[in-house]
Tab-separated table of C-alpha atoms and ligand atoms in Angstrom:
chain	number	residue	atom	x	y	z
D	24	UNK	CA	0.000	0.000	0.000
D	25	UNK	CA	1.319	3.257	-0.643
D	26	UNK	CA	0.004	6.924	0.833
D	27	UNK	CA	0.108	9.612	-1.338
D	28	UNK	CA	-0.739	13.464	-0.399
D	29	UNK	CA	-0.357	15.281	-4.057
D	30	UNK	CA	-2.848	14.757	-6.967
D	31	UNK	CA	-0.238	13.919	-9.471
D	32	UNK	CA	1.473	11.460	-7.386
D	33	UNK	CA	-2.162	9.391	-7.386
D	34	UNK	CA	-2.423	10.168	-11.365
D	35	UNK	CA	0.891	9.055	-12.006
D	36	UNK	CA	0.555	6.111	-9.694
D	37	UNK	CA	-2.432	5.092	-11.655
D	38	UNK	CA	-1.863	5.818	-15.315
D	39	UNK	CA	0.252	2.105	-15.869
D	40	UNK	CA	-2.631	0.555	-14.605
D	41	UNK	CA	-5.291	2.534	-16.533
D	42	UNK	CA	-3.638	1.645	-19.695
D	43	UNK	CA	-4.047	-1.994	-18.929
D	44	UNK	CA	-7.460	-1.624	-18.376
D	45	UNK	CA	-7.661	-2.085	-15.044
D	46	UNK	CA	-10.535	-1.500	-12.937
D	47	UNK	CA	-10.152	0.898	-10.318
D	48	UNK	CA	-12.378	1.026	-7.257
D	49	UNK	CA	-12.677	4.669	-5.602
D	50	UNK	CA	-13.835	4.993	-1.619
D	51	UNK	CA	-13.777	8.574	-0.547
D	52	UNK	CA	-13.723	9.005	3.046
D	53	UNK	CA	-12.912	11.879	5.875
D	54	UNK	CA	-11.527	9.137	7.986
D	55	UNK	CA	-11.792	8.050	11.154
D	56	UNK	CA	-12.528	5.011	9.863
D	57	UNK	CA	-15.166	2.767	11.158
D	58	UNK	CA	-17.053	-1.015	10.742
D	59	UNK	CA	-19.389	0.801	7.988
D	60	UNK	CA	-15.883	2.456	6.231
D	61	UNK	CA	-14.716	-1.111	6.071
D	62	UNK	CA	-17.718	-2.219	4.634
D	63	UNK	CA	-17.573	-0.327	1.838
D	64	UNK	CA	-13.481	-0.807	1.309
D	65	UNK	CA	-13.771	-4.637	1.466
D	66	UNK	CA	-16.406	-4.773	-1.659
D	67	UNK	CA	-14.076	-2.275	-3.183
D	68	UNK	CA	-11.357	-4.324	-2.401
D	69	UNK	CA	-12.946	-7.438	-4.150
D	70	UNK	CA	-14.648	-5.738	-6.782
D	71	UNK	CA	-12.217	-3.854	-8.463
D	72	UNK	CA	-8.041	-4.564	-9.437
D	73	UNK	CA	-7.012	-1.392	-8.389
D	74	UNK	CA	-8.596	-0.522	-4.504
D	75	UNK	CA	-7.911	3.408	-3.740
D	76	UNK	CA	-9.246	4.995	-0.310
D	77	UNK	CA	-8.999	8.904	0.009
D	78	UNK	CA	-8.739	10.279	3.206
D	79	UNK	CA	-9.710	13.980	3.564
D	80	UNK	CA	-11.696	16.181	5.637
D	81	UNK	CA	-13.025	18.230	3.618
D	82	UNK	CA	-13.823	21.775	5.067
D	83	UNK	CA	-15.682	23.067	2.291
D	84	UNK	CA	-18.241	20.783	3.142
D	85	UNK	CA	-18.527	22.057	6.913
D	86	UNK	CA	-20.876	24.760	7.766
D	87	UNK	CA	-20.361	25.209	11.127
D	88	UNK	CA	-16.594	25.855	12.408
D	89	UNK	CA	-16.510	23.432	15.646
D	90	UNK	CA	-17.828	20.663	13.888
D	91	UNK	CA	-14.713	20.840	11.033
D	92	UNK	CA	-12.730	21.602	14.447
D	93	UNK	CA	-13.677	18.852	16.639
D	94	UNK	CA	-13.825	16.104	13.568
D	95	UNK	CA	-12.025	13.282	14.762
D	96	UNK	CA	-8.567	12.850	12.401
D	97	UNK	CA	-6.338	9.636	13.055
D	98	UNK	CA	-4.125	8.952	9.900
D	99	UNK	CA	-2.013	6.499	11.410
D	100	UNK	CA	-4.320	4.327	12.940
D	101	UNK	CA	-6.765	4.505	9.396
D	102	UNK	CA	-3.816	3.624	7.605
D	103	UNK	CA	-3.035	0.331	9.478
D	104	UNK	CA	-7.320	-0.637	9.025
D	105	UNK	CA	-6.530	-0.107	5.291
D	106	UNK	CA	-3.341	-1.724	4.766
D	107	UNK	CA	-4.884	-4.909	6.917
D	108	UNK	CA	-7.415	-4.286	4.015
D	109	UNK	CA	-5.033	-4.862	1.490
D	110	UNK	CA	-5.894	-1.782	-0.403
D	111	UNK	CA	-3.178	-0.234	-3.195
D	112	UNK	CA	-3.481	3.468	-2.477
D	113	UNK	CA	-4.539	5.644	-0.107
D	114	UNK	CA	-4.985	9.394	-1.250
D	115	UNK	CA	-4.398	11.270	1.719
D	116	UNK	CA	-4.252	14.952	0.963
D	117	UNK	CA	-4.242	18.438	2.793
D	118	UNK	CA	-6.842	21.210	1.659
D	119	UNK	CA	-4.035	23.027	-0.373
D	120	UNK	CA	-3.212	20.098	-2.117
D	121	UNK	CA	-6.947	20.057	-3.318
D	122	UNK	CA	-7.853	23.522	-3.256
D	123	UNK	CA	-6.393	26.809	-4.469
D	124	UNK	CA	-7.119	30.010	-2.379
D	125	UNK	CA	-9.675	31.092	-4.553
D	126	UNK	CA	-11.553	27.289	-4.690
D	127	UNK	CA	-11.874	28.205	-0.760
D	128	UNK	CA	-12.929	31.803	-0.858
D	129	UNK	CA	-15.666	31.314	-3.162
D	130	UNK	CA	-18.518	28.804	-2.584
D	131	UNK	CA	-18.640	26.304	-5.266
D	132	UNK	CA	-21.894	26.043	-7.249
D	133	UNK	CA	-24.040	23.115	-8.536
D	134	UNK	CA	-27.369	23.022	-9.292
D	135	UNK	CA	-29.346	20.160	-7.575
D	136	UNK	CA	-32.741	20.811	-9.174
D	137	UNK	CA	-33.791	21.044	-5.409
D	138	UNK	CA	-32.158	17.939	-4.215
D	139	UNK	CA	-30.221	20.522	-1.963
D	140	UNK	CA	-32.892	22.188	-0.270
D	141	UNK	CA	-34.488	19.100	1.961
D	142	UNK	CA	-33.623	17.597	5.031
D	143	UNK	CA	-29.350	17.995	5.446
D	144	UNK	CA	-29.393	20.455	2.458
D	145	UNK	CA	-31.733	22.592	4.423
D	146	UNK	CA	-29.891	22.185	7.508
D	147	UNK	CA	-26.501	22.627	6.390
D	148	UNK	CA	-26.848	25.504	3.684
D	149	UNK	CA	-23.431	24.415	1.004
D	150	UNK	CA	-22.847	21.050	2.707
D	151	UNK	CA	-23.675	19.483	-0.481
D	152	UNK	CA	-21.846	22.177	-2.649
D	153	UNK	CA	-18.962	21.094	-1.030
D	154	UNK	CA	-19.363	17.403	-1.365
D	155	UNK	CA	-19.941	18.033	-5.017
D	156	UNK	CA	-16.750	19.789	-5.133
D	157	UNK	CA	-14.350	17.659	-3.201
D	158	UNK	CA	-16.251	14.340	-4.617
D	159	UNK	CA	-15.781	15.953	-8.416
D	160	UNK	CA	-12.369	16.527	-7.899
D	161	UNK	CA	-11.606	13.027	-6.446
D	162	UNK	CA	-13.487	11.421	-9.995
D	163	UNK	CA	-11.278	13.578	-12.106
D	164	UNK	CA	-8.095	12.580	-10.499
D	165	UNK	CA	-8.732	8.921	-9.871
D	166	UNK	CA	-10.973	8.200	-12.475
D	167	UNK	CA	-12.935	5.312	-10.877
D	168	UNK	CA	-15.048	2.942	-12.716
D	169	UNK	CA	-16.797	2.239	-9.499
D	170	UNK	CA	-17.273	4.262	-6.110
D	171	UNK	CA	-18.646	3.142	-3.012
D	172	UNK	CA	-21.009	5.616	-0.943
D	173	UNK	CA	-22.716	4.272	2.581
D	174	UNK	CA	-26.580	4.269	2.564
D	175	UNK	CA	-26.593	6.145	6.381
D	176	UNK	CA	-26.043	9.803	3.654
D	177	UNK	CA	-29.120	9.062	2.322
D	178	UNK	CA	-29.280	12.383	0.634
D	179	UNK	CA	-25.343	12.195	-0.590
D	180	UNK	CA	-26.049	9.332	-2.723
D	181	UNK	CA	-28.850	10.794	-4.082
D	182	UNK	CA	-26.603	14.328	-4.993
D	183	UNK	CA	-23.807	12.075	-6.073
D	184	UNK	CA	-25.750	10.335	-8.674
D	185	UNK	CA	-27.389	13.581	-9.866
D	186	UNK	CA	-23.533	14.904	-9.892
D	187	UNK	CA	-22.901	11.854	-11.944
D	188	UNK	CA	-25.634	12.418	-14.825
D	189	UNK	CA	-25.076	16.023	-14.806
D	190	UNK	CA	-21.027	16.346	-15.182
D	191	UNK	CA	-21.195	12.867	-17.030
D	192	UNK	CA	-18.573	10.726	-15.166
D	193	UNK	CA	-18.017	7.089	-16.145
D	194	UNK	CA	-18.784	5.750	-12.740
D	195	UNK	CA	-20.541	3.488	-11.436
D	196	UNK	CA	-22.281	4.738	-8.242
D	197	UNK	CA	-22.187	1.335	-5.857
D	198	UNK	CA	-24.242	2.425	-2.467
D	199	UNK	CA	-23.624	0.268	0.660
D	200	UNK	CA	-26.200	-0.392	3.422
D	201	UNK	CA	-25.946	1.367	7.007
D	202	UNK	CA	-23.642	-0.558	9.384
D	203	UNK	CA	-25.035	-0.590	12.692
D	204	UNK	CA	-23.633	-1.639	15.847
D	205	UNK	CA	-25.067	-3.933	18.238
D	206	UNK	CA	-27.704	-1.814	19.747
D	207	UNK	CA	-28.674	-0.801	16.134
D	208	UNK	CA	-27.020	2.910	16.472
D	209	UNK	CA	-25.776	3.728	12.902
D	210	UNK	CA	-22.013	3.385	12.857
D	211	UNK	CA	-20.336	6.867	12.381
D	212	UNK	CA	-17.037	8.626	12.663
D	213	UNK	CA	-19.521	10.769	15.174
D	214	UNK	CA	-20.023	8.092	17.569
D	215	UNK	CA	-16.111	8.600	19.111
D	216	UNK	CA	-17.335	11.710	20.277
D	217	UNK	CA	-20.201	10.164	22.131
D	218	UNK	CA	-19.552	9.185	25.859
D	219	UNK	CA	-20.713	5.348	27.170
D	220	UNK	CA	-24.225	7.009	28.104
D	221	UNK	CA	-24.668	8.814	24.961
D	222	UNK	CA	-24.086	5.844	22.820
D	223	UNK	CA	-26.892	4.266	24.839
D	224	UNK	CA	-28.999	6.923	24.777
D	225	UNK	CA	-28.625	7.034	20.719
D	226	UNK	CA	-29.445	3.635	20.117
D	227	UNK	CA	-32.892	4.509	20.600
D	228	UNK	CA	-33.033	6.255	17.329
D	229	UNK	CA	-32.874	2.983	15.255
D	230	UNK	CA	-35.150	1.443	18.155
D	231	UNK	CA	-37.940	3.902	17.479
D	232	UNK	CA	-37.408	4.253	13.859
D	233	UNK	CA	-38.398	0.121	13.863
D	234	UNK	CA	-41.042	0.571	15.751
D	235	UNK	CA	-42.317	3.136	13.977
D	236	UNK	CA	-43.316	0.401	11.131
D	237	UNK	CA	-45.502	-1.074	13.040
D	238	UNK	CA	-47.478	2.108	13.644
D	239	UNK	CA	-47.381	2.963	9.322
D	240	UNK	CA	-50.316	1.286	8.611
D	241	UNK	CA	-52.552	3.042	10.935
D	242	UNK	CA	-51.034	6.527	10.480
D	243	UNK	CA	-50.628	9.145	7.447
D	244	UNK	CA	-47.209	10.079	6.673
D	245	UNK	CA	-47.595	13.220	8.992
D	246	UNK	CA	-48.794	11.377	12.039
D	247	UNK	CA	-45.865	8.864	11.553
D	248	UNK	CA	-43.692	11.883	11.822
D	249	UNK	CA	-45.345	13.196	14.987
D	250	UNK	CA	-45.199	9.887	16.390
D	251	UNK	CA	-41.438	9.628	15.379
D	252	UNK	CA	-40.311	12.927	16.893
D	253	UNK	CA	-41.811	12.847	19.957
D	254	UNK	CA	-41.097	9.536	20.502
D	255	UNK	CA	-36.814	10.340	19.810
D	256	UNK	CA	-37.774	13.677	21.806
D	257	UNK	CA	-38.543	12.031	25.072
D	258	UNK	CA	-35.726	10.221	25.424
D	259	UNK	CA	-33.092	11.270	27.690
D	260	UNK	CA	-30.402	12.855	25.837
D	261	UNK	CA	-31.947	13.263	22.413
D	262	UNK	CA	-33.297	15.775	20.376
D	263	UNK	CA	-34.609	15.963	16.858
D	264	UNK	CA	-33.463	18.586	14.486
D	265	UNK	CA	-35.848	16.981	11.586
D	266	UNK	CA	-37.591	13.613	10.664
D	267	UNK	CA	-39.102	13.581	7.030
D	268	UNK	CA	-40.738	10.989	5.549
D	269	UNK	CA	-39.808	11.561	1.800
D	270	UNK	CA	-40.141	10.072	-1.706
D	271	UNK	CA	-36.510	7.733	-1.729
D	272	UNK	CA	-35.595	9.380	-5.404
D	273	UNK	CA	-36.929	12.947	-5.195
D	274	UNK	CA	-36.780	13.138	-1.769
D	275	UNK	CA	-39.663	15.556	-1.498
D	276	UNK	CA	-41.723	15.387	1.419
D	277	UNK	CA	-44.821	12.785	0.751
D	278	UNK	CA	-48.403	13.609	2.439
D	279	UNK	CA	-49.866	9.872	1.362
D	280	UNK	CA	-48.605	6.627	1.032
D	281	UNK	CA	-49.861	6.668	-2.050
D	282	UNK	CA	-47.724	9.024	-3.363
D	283	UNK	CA	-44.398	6.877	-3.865
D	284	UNK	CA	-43.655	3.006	-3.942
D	285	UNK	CA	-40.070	3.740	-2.405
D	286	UNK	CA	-40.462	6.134	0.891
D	287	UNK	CA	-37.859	6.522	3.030
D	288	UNK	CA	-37.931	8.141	6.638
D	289	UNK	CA	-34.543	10.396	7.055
D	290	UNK	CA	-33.989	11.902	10.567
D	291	UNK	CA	-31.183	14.099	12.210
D	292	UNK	CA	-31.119	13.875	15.971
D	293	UNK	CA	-28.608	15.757	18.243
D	294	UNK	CA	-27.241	13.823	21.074
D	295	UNK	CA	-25.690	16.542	23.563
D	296	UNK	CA	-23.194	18.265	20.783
D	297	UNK	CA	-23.121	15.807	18.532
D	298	UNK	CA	-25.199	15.223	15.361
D	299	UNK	CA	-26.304	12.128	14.244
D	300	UNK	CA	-28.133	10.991	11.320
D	301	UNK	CA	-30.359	7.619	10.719
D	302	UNK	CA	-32.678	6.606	8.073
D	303	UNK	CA	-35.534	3.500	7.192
D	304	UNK	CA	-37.008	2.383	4.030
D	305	UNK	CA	-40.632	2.511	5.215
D	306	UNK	CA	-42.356	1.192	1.846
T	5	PAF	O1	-19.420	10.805	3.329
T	5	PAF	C1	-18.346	11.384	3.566
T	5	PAF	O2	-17.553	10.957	4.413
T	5	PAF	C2	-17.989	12.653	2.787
T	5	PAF	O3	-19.105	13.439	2.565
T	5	PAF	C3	-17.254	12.356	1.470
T	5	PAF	C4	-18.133	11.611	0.492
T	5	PAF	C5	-15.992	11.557	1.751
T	5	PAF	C6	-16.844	13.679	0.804
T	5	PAF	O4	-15.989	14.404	1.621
């Protein structure tokens, strides 16, 4: 395995293999790598020749200071998980290797036909913008024919594979499902920052979001999202920011069951500081 910071180290380091038509598998990552990380990287691993991991936290995808702050960063110990992993190359650069001064002064802009303006779009005004950008980026200097996105960003997949038709990349988008850990709490890079008690406490998002099946049939989409809410709300610990129950493609809000045959209930709950986010195919 080999750990490369520059972008034309990584284009030089695959061109050989390009030219004999090797596949190349892409995972992009902020590290901190995790059970649901190595989900992904082990079907990249075996799908693909050529198995590349980037490891960046991107701060033009951060809209709040202390968050990109407080981000847990461990390149040493990531690099071991992905070297055990038997992947070729791990892109691991700093944000002037990526971006030039003016790529961080000025906002970058996509248009997401609305994709952006739902759910962690709406919470996170440019989160997506910069995902777009860093993820762009990443597909023009790897050039993957596959990449490998975790379900648990509902929303990112869906943005990536608009990205994808839009700027017409030769990719295939490969989405993974959620990884959760015992108690069924999503696996996150967020979850270090949760203490023994939190991580209790936050299993009871996946908990509820189960149980909330069982109340669908006798509930319209907005009482399931009452029911949801204050149900997360009066747990000890936890607090909704949002809970939509939305169409799985356009993610627009549905008012009947009727409306969709693939609905998906998305939900962003703050546990003390730190922000988690959960999601269930509900038809
Ligand atoms: O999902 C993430 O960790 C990030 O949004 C990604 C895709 C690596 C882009 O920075």
């Amino acid at each position: 395995m080999i750990i490369l910071h520059h972008i034309d180290d990584v284009r030089n380091a695959l061109e050989s293999y390009r030219k004999q038509n090797k596949t190349i598998g892409l995972v992009p990552t902020m590290g901190a790598l995790h059970e649901g990380h190595l989900s992904l990287i082990r079907r990249c691993r075996e799908e693909n020749d050529i198995a590349v991991v980037s490891v960046f936290v991107n701060p033009t995808q951060f809209n709040n200071k202390q968050d990109l702050a407080t981000y847990p960063r461990n390149l040493e110990k990531d690099a071991k998980l992905l070297d055990w992993a038997d992947i070729d190359i791990v892109f691991a650069p700093q944000p002037e290797d990526v971006y030039t001064a003016e790529d961080m002064a000025h906002p970058f802009a996509f248009d997401f036909h609305g994709l952006d303006e739902v759910m962690e779009g709406k919470q996170r005004p440019g989160h997506f913008n910069g995902v777009v950008q860093i993820v762009s980026k990443l597909f023009e200097i790897v050039e993957p024919s596959r990449a490998y996105f975790g379900m648990k960003d509902f929303q990112q997949v869906a943005v990536i594979r608009l990205m994808v038709r839009e700027m017409n990349f030769h990719v295939e988008i490969i989405p993974c499902p959620i990884v959760r850990e015992e108690s069924g709490l999503a696996r996150s890079s967020r979850n270090q920052l949760l203490t023994k008690e939190q991580k209790e406490q936050a299993s009871n998002i996946y908990r509820i979001l189960r149980e909330s099946l069982s109340h669908l049939p006798n509930c319209s989409p907005a009482q399931l999202t009452d029911w949801t809410v204050t149900q997360i709300n009066a747990q000890d610990g936890l607090e909704v920011e949002y809970y939509e129950i939305v169409d799985g493609d356009t993610l627009q809000k549905i008012s009947s069951w009727d409306d969709s045959s693939y609905v998906m209930g998305c939900v962003t709950v703050y546990c003390g500081q730190v922000r988690l986010i959960d999601n269930i195919r509900l038809k």
